[in-house]
């Protein structure tokens, strides 16, 4: 059996010390090279002319030779109007990209010495860059689809459940918890669960022998025929091989795709090897992040967290520097932040991004 990818030396081509030993001007040059692909030429953010513009050294800005605009390396990126030094931004990006199950804003703020608010908005800006640079072409080949239930976990209440002898007997007889009488959820807890529970739907393109290669995700309130219709129109190319569980909502796939199902009440994979395990296994990463890192995902921002997880899943075989530079590039190519500029001053994204 081969060595695990994360234990190999190939993956460790960049570490925290490399970035910590950089000077502020080296960090600035890395930003310039990543954005413009050159140390000497810049692209004006208004007229778009690529030239060696007039450099104002003290301000780290350029004045355009053609339209007189003053611009910096972060103009019209998510880092526009930044106050953090370049090196600190790079350190924070590295901590974000090198954590397998995400990093909490609280932890990031303590590691770097910034306020919780700064760290929280910082992470969300990276998530915005991930969402807005998503490849939205249709998926082909083998595609696995599934929905997971997240958020709105009810509190356990004041009293512990005391199992009655007949419940235990029923449990033993069935071998599962289905026969046991469930304790009643209080009305308040039920309402909370109903209000905050969302169903992220994952669509994953699978390459046999390698696992999931592309992951896209959207949020819905129920796993029904509207969801199936939405996937059919926006996510999968006609004629692809789609694998789902036995959820009746997906029955309408049969007319458009080569559709096979696996009955999860009986098995995880059929004797012919039909399964949607790559979609099922995707949810283990956000589940661990919800329990171990975030502790709570607000329904309003669930799409952001889920897209971060999809990006982590797709980049699992990349090296540290590929992940790091990839997300730095995304953050510089996406225009000004639409959702997180002035968040703590009251400019909030009020609309919940629910697809169907
Ligand atoms: Zn210009």
mmCIF file of C-alpha atoms and ligand atoms in Angstrom:
data_model
loop_
_atom_site.group_PDB
_atom_site.id
_atom_site.type_symbol
_atom_site.label_atom_id
_atom_site.label_comp_id
_atom_site.label_asym_id
_atom_site.label_seq_id
_atom_site.Cartn_x
_atom_site.Cartn_y
_atom_site.Cartn_z
ATOM 1 C CA UNK A 1 0.000 0.000 0.000
ATOM 2 C CA UNK A 2 1.313 3.394 -0.938
ATOM 3 C CA UNK A 3 2.148 6.158 1.470
ATOM 4 C CA UNK A 4 -0.644 8.521 2.435
ATOM 5 C CA UNK A 5 -0.512 11.741 0.415
ATOM 6 C CA UNK A 6 -0.384 13.974 3.489
ATOM 7 C CA UNK A 7 2.649 12.064 4.837
ATOM 8 C CA UNK A 8 4.670 12.381 1.637
ATOM 9 C CA UNK A 9 7.391 14.995 1.269
ATOM 10 C CA UNK A 10 5.832 16.310 -1.958
ATOM 11 C CA UNK A 11 2.917 17.881 -0.075
ATOM 12 C CA UNK A 12 5.168 19.863 2.278
ATOM 13 C CA UNK A 13 6.503 22.386 -0.233
ATOM 14 C CA UNK A 14 5.467 25.416 1.842
ATOM 15 C CA UNK A 15 5.130 25.914 5.587
ATOM 16 C CA UNK A 16 4.338 28.597 8.118
ATOM 17 C CA UNK A 17 8.016 29.329 8.808
ATOM 18 C CA UNK A 18 8.666 30.092 5.115
ATOM 19 C CA UNK A 19 6.001 32.782 5.255
ATOM 20 C CA UNK A 20 6.995 34.047 8.701
ATOM 21 C CA UNK A 21 10.573 34.593 7.461
ATOM 22 C CA UNK A 22 9.401 36.678 4.494
ATOM 23 C CA UNK A 23 9.903 40.432 4.698
ATOM 24 C CA UNK A 24 6.955 42.784 4.159
ATOM 25 C CA UNK A 25 8.311 43.796 0.719
ATOM 26 C CA UNK A 26 8.668 40.126 -0.320
ATOM 27 C CA UNK A 27 5.068 39.557 0.693
ATOM 28 C CA UNK A 28 4.074 42.615 -1.354
ATOM 29 C CA UNK A 29 5.971 41.244 -4.389
ATOM 30 C CA UNK A 30 4.186 37.917 -4.049
ATOM 31 C CA UNK A 31 0.859 39.774 -4.213
ATOM 32 C CA UNK A 32 2.008 41.642 -7.368
ATOM 33 C CA UNK A 33 3.284 38.486 -9.072
ATOM 34 C CA UNK A 34 0.149 36.544 -8.250
ATOM 35 C CA UNK A 35 -2.119 39.292 -9.505
ATOM 36 C CA UNK A 36 -0.264 40.442 -12.641
ATOM 37 C CA UNK A 37 2.189 37.613 -13.309
ATOM 38 C CA UNK A 38 5.055 40.125 -13.378
ATOM 39 C CA UNK A 39 7.213 42.141 -10.985
ATOM 40 C CA UNK A 40 7.661 45.068 -13.356
ATOM 41 C CA UNK A 41 4.344 45.471 -15.178
ATOM 42 C CA UNK A 42 0.922 46.244 -13.735
ATOM 43 C CA UNK A 43 -2.578 46.346 -15.152
ATOM 44 C CA UNK A 44 -4.474 49.582 -14.446
ATOM 45 C CA UNK A 45 -7.709 48.740 -12.655
ATOM 46 C CA UNK A 46 -9.669 51.391 -14.625
ATOM 47 C CA UNK A 47 -8.401 51.480 -18.241
ATOM 48 C CA UNK A 48 -6.840 47.993 -18.193
ATOM 49 C CA UNK A 49 -3.566 49.061 -19.866
ATOM 50 C CA UNK A 50 -0.627 46.850 -18.946
ATOM 51 C CA UNK A 51 2.504 48.967 -18.517
ATOM 52 C CA UNK A 52 5.317 49.813 -16.129
ATOM 53 C CA UNK A 53 3.264 52.542 -14.444
ATOM 54 C CA UNK A 54 4.716 55.315 -12.197
ATOM 55 C CA UNK A 55 5.433 53.743 -8.810
ATOM 56 C CA UNK A 56 4.844 55.744 -5.637
ATOM 57 C CA UNK A 57 7.175 53.907 -3.329
ATOM 58 C CA UNK A 58 6.015 55.270 0.020
ATOM 59 C CA UNK A 59 2.377 54.492 -0.641
ATOM 60 C CA UNK A 60 3.029 51.230 -2.506
ATOM 61 C CA UNK A 61 0.739 52.543 -5.248
ATOM 62 C CA UNK A 62 1.029 53.206 -8.971
ATOM 63 C CA UNK A 63 -0.195 56.134 -11.041
ATOM 64 C CA UNK A 64 -1.492 55.052 -14.435
ATOM 65 C CA UNK A 65 0.487 56.477 -17.392
ATOM 66 C CA UNK A 66 -2.699 56.680 -19.449
ATOM 67 C CA UNK A 67 -5.639 57.659 -17.243
ATOM 68 C CA UNK A 68 -3.887 59.078 -14.137
ATOM 69 C CA UNK A 69 -5.683 56.711 -11.763
ATOM 70 C CA UNK A 70 -3.850 55.818 -8.578
ATOM 71 C CA UNK A 71 -4.221 52.138 -7.804
ATOM 72 C CA UNK A 72 -2.618 49.530 -5.582
ATOM 73 C CA UNK A 73 -2.199 45.769 -5.818
ATOM 74 C CA UNK A 74 -5.390 45.264 -3.806
ATOM 75 C CA UNK A 75 -7.620 47.733 -5.696
ATOM 76 C CA UNK A 76 -10.762 45.951 -6.909
ATOM 77 C CA UNK A 77 -9.996 42.725 -5.028
ATOM 78 C CA UNK A 78 -11.516 41.390 -1.813
ATOM 79 C CA UNK A 79 -8.605 43.047 0.037
ATOM 80 C CA UNK A 80 -9.506 46.565 -1.141
ATOM 81 C CA UNK A 81 -9.140 49.136 1.675
ATOM 82 C CA UNK A 82 -7.155 46.613 3.715
ATOM 83 C CA UNK A 83 -5.560 47.664 6.971
ATOM 84 C CA UNK A 84 -3.635 44.447 7.618
ATOM 85 C CA UNK A 85 -0.012 44.187 6.435
ATOM 86 C CA UNK A 86 0.576 41.914 3.412
ATOM 87 C CA UNK A 87 2.549 39.416 5.454
ATOM 88 C CA UNK A 88 -0.213 39.029 7.998
ATOM 89 C CA UNK A 89 -2.710 38.384 5.201
ATOM 90 C CA UNK A 90 -0.428 35.653 3.805
ATOM 91 C CA UNK A 91 -0.003 34.052 7.232
ATOM 92 C CA UNK A 92 -3.759 34.033 7.760
ATOM 93 C CA UNK A 93 -4.367 32.568 4.302
ATOM 94 C CA UNK A 94 -1.849 29.804 5.023
ATOM 95 C CA UNK A 95 -3.530 28.917 8.324
ATOM 96 C CA UNK A 96 -6.866 28.826 6.499
ATOM 97 C CA UNK A 97 -5.646 26.619 3.650
ATOM 98 C CA UNK A 98 -3.563 24.215 5.718
ATOM 99 C CA UNK A 99 -6.320 23.256 8.183
ATOM 100 C CA UNK A 100 -8.004 20.037 7.006
ATOM 101 C CA UNK A 101 -11.376 20.712 8.630
ATOM 102 C CA UNK A 102 -11.370 24.505 8.558
ATOM 103 C CA UNK A 103 -10.183 26.942 11.225
ATOM 104 C CA UNK A 104 -12.458 28.944 13.466
ATOM 105 C CA UNK A 105 -12.294 32.732 13.464
ATOM 106 C CA UNK A 106 -11.629 32.671 17.208
ATOM 107 C CA UNK A 107 -8.625 30.381 16.812
ATOM 108 C CA UNK A 108 -7.262 32.408 13.880
ATOM 109 C CA UNK A 109 -7.576 35.664 15.807
ATOM 110 C CA UNK A 110 -5.540 34.268 18.715
ATOM 111 C CA UNK A 111 -2.847 32.761 16.490
ATOM 112 C CA UNK A 112 -2.269 35.965 14.521
ATOM 113 C CA UNK A 113 -3.142 38.605 17.103
ATOM 114 C CA UNK A 114 -6.039 40.294 15.325
ATOM 115 C CA UNK A 115 -9.538 40.871 16.640
ATOM 116 C CA UNK A 116 -12.217 38.205 16.324
ATOM 117 C CA UNK A 117 -14.209 40.482 14.031
ATOM 118 C CA UNK A 118 -11.266 40.879 11.645
ATOM 119 C CA UNK A 119 -10.638 37.137 11.546
ATOM 120 C CA UNK A 120 -14.334 36.344 10.996
ATOM 121 C CA UNK A 121 -14.694 38.694 8.041
ATOM 122 C CA UNK A 122 -11.309 37.538 6.693
ATOM 123 C CA UNK A 123 -12.415 33.899 6.524
ATOM 124 C CA UNK A 124 -15.706 34.891 4.933
ATOM 125 C CA UNK A 125 -13.908 36.914 2.259
ATOM 126 C CA UNK A 126 -11.947 33.809 1.327
ATOM 127 C CA UNK A 127 -15.197 31.827 1.193
ATOM 128 C CA UNK A 128 -16.710 34.519 -1.026
ATOM 129 C CA UNK A 129 -13.718 34.224 -3.369
ATOM 130 C CA UNK A 130 -14.285 30.448 -3.504
ATOM 131 C CA UNK A 131 -17.987 30.828 -4.313
ATOM 132 C CA UNK A 132 -17.604 33.565 -6.907
ATOM 133 C CA UNK A 133 -14.837 31.807 -8.849
ATOM 134 C CA UNK A 134 -16.644 28.476 -8.974
ATOM 135 C CA UNK A 135 -16.517 26.505 -12.225
ATOM 136 C CA UNK A 136 -20.206 26.328 -13.199
ATOM 137 C CA UNK A 137 -19.893 24.138 -16.294
ATOM 138 C CA UNK A 138 -22.126 21.058 -16.439
ATOM 139 C CA UNK A 139 -20.837 17.787 -15.038
ATOM 140 C CA UNK A 140 -20.303 14.734 -17.206
ATOM 141 C CA UNK A 141 -19.394 11.079 -16.729
ATOM 142 C CA UNK A 142 -20.293 9.554 -13.370
ATOM 143 C CA UNK A 143 -22.046 11.967 -11.008
ATOM 144 C CA UNK A 144 -23.106 11.263 -7.413
ATOM 145 C CA UNK A 145 -25.937 13.277 -5.798
ATOM 146 C CA UNK A 146 -27.087 13.423 -2.188
ATOM 147 C CA UNK A 147 -28.532 15.738 0.463
ATOM 148 C CA UNK A 148 -27.434 16.151 4.094
ATOM 149 C CA UNK A 149 -29.198 17.732 7.064
ATOM 150 C CA UNK A 150 -27.302 20.497 8.864
ATOM 151 C CA UNK A 151 -28.019 23.073 11.533
ATOM 152 C CA UNK A 152 -30.868 23.370 14.011
ATOM 153 C CA UNK A 153 -29.667 20.614 16.309
ATOM 154 C CA UNK A 154 -32.068 20.653 19.251
ATOM 155 C CA UNK A 155 -30.855 21.001 22.811
ATOM 156 C CA UNK A 156 -31.107 17.950 25.004
ATOM 157 C CA UNK A 157 -33.238 19.636 27.669
ATOM 158 C CA UNK A 158 -33.118 19.380 31.427
ATOM 159 C CA UNK A 159 -33.623 15.661 31.975
ATOM 160 C CA UNK A 160 -31.749 12.673 30.677
ATOM 161 C CA UNK A 161 -33.687 9.984 28.843
ATOM 162 C CA UNK A 162 -34.202 6.948 31.014
ATOM 163 C CA UNK A 163 -34.729 3.903 28.837
ATOM 164 C CA UNK A 164 -37.648 1.682 29.845
ATOM 165 C CA UNK A 165 -37.131 -2.122 29.853
ATOM 166 C CA UNK A 166 -39.616 -2.610 26.980
ATOM 167 C CA UNK A 167 -37.739 -0.040 24.862
ATOM 168 C CA UNK A 168 -34.443 -1.823 25.451
ATOM 169 C CA UNK A 169 -36.083 -5.145 24.538
ATOM 170 C CA UNK A 170 -37.426 -3.645 21.307
ATOM 171 C CA UNK A 171 -33.995 -2.246 20.502
ATOM 172 C CA UNK A 172 -32.295 -5.605 20.993
ATOM 173 C CA UNK A 173 -34.940 -7.375 18.922
ATOM 174 C CA UNK A 174 -34.593 -5.031 15.947
ATOM 175 C CA UNK A 175 -30.880 -4.523 16.290
ATOM 176 C CA UNK A 176 -31.434 -0.856 15.626
ATOM 177 C CA UNK A 177 -32.845 2.151 17.402
ATOM 178 C CA UNK A 178 -35.966 2.159 15.210
ATOM 179 C CA UNK A 179 -38.073 0.125 17.630
ATOM 180 C CA UNK A 180 -37.252 2.209 20.676
ATOM 181 C CA UNK A 181 -39.714 4.829 21.699
ATOM 182 C CA UNK A 182 -38.261 8.225 21.033
ATOM 183 C CA UNK A 183 -38.316 10.844 23.708
ATOM 184 C CA UNK A 184 -40.573 13.788 22.944
ATOM 185 C CA UNK A 185 -38.945 16.944 21.727
ATOM 186 C CA UNK A 186 -40.256 20.071 23.371
ATOM 187 C CA UNK A 187 -42.262 22.452 21.203
ATOM 188 C CA UNK A 188 -39.607 25.185 21.478
ATOM 189 C CA UNK A 189 -36.861 22.794 20.395
ATOM 190 C CA UNK A 190 -38.963 21.495 17.519
ATOM 191 C CA UNK A 191 -39.561 25.034 16.261
ATOM 192 C CA UNK A 192 -35.866 25.858 16.562
ATOM 193 C CA UNK A 193 -34.949 22.763 14.594
ATOM 194 C CA UNK A 194 -37.506 23.522 11.902
ATOM 195 C CA UNK A 195 -36.351 27.114 11.575
ATOM 196 C CA UNK A 196 -32.624 26.512 11.393
ATOM 197 C CA UNK A 197 -32.337 23.210 9.584
ATOM 198 C CA UNK A 198 -31.139 23.326 5.968
ATOM 199 C CA UNK A 199 -30.396 20.670 3.411
ATOM 200 C CA UNK A 200 -27.186 21.182 1.434
ATOM 201 C CA UNK A 201 -27.381 19.188 -1.800
ATOM 202 C CA UNK A 202 -24.068 17.978 -3.161
ATOM 203 C CA UNK A 203 -23.381 17.085 -6.793
ATOM 204 C CA UNK A 204 -20.012 15.398 -7.359
ATOM 205 C CA UNK A 205 -18.313 14.341 -10.532
ATOM 206 C CA UNK A 206 -16.458 11.095 -9.936
ATOM 207 C CA UNK A 207 -13.435 9.681 -11.676
ATOM 208 C CA UNK A 208 -13.255 5.905 -11.139
ATOM 209 C CA UNK A 209 -10.251 4.953 -9.046
ATOM 210 C CA UNK A 210 -9.649 8.518 -7.856
ATOM 211 C CA UNK A 211 -12.870 9.573 -6.136
ATOM 212 C CA UNK A 212 -14.617 12.923 -6.422
ATOM 213 C CA UNK A 213 -12.888 15.394 -8.722
ATOM 214 C CA UNK A 214 -15.381 18.259 -8.809
ATOM 215 C CA UNK A 215 -17.845 19.208 -6.123
ATOM 216 C CA UNK A 216 -20.688 21.706 -6.360
ATOM 217 C CA UNK A 217 -23.195 22.423 -3.656
ATOM 218 C CA UNK A 218 -26.357 24.424 -3.090
ATOM 219 C CA UNK A 219 -28.787 24.854 -0.209
ATOM 220 C CA UNK A 220 -32.453 23.842 -0.159
ATOM 221 C CA UNK A 221 -35.134 23.503 2.458
ATOM 222 C CA UNK A 222 -36.376 20.089 1.330
ATOM 223 C CA UNK A 223 -35.086 17.236 -0.818
ATOM 224 C CA UNK A 224 -37.968 17.190 -3.321
ATOM 225 C CA UNK A 225 -38.720 17.237 -7.058
ATOM 226 C CA UNK A 226 -37.854 20.955 -7.297
ATOM 227 C CA UNK A 227 -34.327 20.109 -6.195
ATOM 228 C CA UNK A 228 -34.123 17.305 -8.760
ATOM 229 C CA UNK A 229 -35.336 19.674 -11.496
ATOM 230 C CA UNK A 230 -32.795 22.301 -10.469
ATOM 231 C CA UNK A 231 -29.931 19.780 -10.625
ATOM 232 C CA UNK A 232 -31.137 18.518 -13.998
ATOM 233 C CA UNK A 233 -31.098 22.019 -15.486
ATOM 234 C CA UNK A 234 -28.037 23.598 -13.914
ATOM 235 C CA UNK A 235 -25.599 20.920 -12.843
ATOM 236 C CA UNK A 236 -25.456 17.794 -15.010
ATOM 237 C CA UNK A 237 -25.102 17.298 -18.746
ATOM 238 C CA UNK A 238 -27.712 15.139 -20.472
ATOM 239 C CA UNK A 239 -26.667 11.519 -20.789
ATOM 240 C CA UNK A 240 -24.374 11.491 -17.729
ATOM 241 C CA UNK A 241 -24.433 8.498 -15.339
ATOM 242 C CA UNK A 242 -26.153 9.726 -12.185
ATOM 243 C CA UNK A 243 -26.110 7.749 -8.922
ATOM 244 C CA UNK A 244 -28.471 8.624 -6.049
ATOM 245 C CA UNK A 245 -30.099 6.958 -3.074
ATOM 246 C CA UNK A 246 -33.694 5.733 -3.171
ATOM 247 C CA UNK A 247 -35.203 9.186 -2.403
ATOM 248 C CA UNK A 248 -38.310 9.375 -4.665
ATOM 249 C CA UNK A 249 -37.551 13.000 -5.623
ATOM 250 C CA UNK A 250 -34.788 11.775 -7.929
ATOM 251 C CA UNK A 251 -37.071 9.508 -9.981
ATOM 252 C CA UNK A 252 -37.406 12.168 -12.654
ATOM 253 C CA UNK A 253 -33.701 11.723 -13.511
ATOM 254 C CA UNK A 254 -34.520 8.469 -15.299
ATOM 255 C CA UNK A 255 -35.709 10.225 -18.474
ATOM 256 C CA UNK A 256 -32.605 12.394 -18.855
ATOM 257 C CA UNK A 257 -29.667 10.481 -17.472
ATOM 258 C CA UNK A 258 -28.394 6.952 -17.074
ATOM 259 C CA UNK A 259 -29.856 6.873 -13.540
ATOM 260 C CA UNK A 260 -29.177 4.108 -10.994
ATOM 261 C CA UNK A 261 -30.090 4.056 -7.323
ATOM 262 C CA UNK A 262 -28.828 2.269 -4.249
ATOM 263 C CA UNK A 263 -31.260 1.335 -1.482
ATOM 264 C CA UNK A 264 -29.630 2.637 1.656
ATOM 265 C CA UNK A 265 -31.975 0.879 4.046
ATOM 266 C CA UNK A 266 -30.402 -2.380 2.801
ATOM 267 C CA UNK A 267 -26.914 -1.673 1.484
ATOM 268 C CA UNK A 268 -24.259 0.971 0.791
ATOM 269 C CA UNK A 269 -23.395 -0.432 -2.612
ATOM 270 C CA UNK A 270 -25.213 -2.904 -4.871
ATOM 271 C CA UNK A 271 -23.621 -6.172 -6.022
ATOM 272 C CA UNK A 272 -22.884 -4.437 -9.331
ATOM 273 C CA UNK A 273 -20.971 -1.701 -7.510
ATOM 274 C CA UNK A 274 -23.664 0.982 -7.920
ATOM 275 C CA UNK A 275 -23.326 3.537 -5.111
ATOM 276 C CA UNK A 276 -23.386 7.253 -4.393
ATOM 277 C CA UNK A 277 -20.660 7.003 -1.771
ATOM 278 C CA UNK A 278 -18.649 9.987 -2.996
ATOM 279 C CA UNK A 279 -21.642 12.238 -2.285
ATOM 280 C CA UNK A 280 -22.277 10.515 1.069
ATOM 281 C CA UNK A 281 -18.665 10.760 2.172
ATOM 282 C CA UNK A 282 -18.462 14.447 1.283
ATOM 283 C CA UNK A 283 -20.725 15.254 4.216
ATOM 284 C CA UNK A 284 -18.341 13.756 6.751
ATOM 285 C CA UNK A 285 -16.019 16.769 6.387
ATOM 286 C CA UNK A 286 -18.639 19.499 7.049
ATOM 287 C CA UNK A 287 -20.075 17.318 9.845
ATOM 288 C CA UNK A 288 -16.705 17.201 11.607
ATOM 289 C CA UNK A 289 -16.265 20.935 11.060
ATOM 290 C CA UNK A 290 -19.697 21.655 12.489
ATOM 291 C CA UNK A 291 -19.040 19.574 15.608
ATOM 292 C CA UNK A 292 -15.344 20.268 16.066
ATOM 293 C CA UNK A 293 -14.600 23.729 14.682
ATOM 294 C CA UNK A 294 -17.582 25.977 14.075
ATOM 295 C CA UNK A 295 -19.976 24.407 16.656
ATOM 296 C CA UNK A 296 -22.839 26.143 14.862
ATOM 297 C CA UNK A 297 -23.502 27.075 11.278
ATOM 298 C CA UNK A 298 -25.952 29.899 10.848
ATOM 299 C CA UNK A 299 -28.497 28.983 8.188
ATOM 300 C CA UNK A 300 -27.876 32.335 6.513
ATOM 301 C CA UNK A 301 -24.190 31.530 5.908
ATOM 302 C CA UNK A 302 -24.427 27.775 5.389
ATOM 303 C CA UNK A 303 -23.721 28.080 1.658
ATOM 304 C CA UNK A 304 -20.409 29.788 2.465
ATOM 305 C CA UNK A 305 -19.309 27.056 4.860
ATOM 306 C CA UNK A 306 -20.401 24.288 2.498
ATOM 307 C CA UNK A 307 -18.538 25.780 -0.449
ATOM 308 C CA UNK A 308 -15.423 26.017 1.666
ATOM 309 C CA UNK A 309 -15.774 22.298 2.395
ATOM 310 C CA UNK A 310 -16.279 21.532 -1.305
ATOM 311 C CA UNK A 311 -13.071 23.444 -2.061
ATOM 312 C CA UNK A 312 -11.195 21.539 0.665
ATOM 313 C CA UNK A 313 -12.487 18.240 -0.681
ATOM 314 C CA UNK A 314 -11.476 19.010 -4.286
ATOM 315 C CA UNK A 315 -8.039 20.225 -3.234
ATOM 316 C CA UNK A 316 -7.250 17.288 -0.961
ATOM 317 C CA UNK A 317 -4.524 15.959 -3.290
ATOM 318 C CA UNK A 318 -2.896 19.341 -3.921
ATOM 319 C CA UNK A 319 0.343 20.456 -2.281
ATOM 320 C CA UNK A 320 0.397 23.168 0.390
ATOM 321 C CA UNK A 321 1.695 25.808 -2.022
ATOM 322 C CA UNK A 322 -0.867 24.895 -4.708
ATOM 323 C CA UNK A 323 -3.701 25.358 -2.224
ATOM 324 C CA UNK A 324 -2.192 28.544 -0.798
ATOM 325 C CA UNK A 325 -1.460 30.220 -4.145
ATOM 326 C CA UNK A 326 -4.742 28.965 -5.596
ATOM 327 C CA UNK A 327 -6.812 30.749 -2.990
ATOM 328 C CA UNK A 328 -4.600 33.867 -3.070
ATOM 329 C CA UNK A 329 -5.200 33.995 -6.835
ATOM 330 C CA UNK A 330 -8.959 33.577 -6.348
ATOM 331 C CA UNK A 331 -9.037 36.402 -3.790
ATOM 332 C CA UNK A 332 -7.181 38.727 -6.186
ATOM 333 C CA UNK A 333 -9.172 37.858 -9.304
ATOM 334 C CA UNK A 334 -12.610 38.276 -7.804
ATOM 335 C CA UNK A 335 -13.651 41.945 -7.714
ATOM 336 C CA UNK A 336 -14.510 43.958 -4.582
ATOM 337 C CA UNK A 337 -16.215 41.973 -1.861
ATOM 338 C CA UNK A 338 -19.986 42.172 -2.332
ATOM 339 C CA UNK A 339 -20.944 40.602 0.975
ATOM 340 C CA UNK A 340 -18.347 41.520 3.610
ATOM 341 C CA UNK A 341 -17.351 45.141 3.056
ATOM 342 C CA UNK A 342 -18.472 47.091 6.079
ATOM 343 C CA UNK A 343 -20.038 44.052 7.745
ATOM 344 C CA UNK A 344 -19.316 45.245 11.267
ATOM 345 C CA UNK A 345 -20.515 48.725 10.331
ATOM 346 C CA UNK A 346 -23.929 47.251 9.598
ATOM 347 C CA UNK A 347 -23.784 46.379 5.883
ATOM 348 C CA UNK A 348 -25.049 42.808 6.055
ATOM 349 C CA UNK A 349 -26.101 40.246 3.509
ATOM 350 C CA UNK A 350 -29.671 39.774 4.595
ATOM 351 C CA UNK A 351 -30.837 37.401 1.889
ATOM 352 C CA UNK A 352 -30.309 33.784 2.613
ATOM 353 C CA UNK A 353 -28.895 32.104 -0.462
ATOM 354 C CA UNK A 354 -31.330 29.244 -0.951
ATOM 355 C CA UNK A 355 -31.430 27.859 -4.473
ATOM 356 C CA UNK A 356 -34.807 26.106 -4.320
HETATM 357 ZN ZN1 LIG B 1 -5.429 53.634 -16.394
#
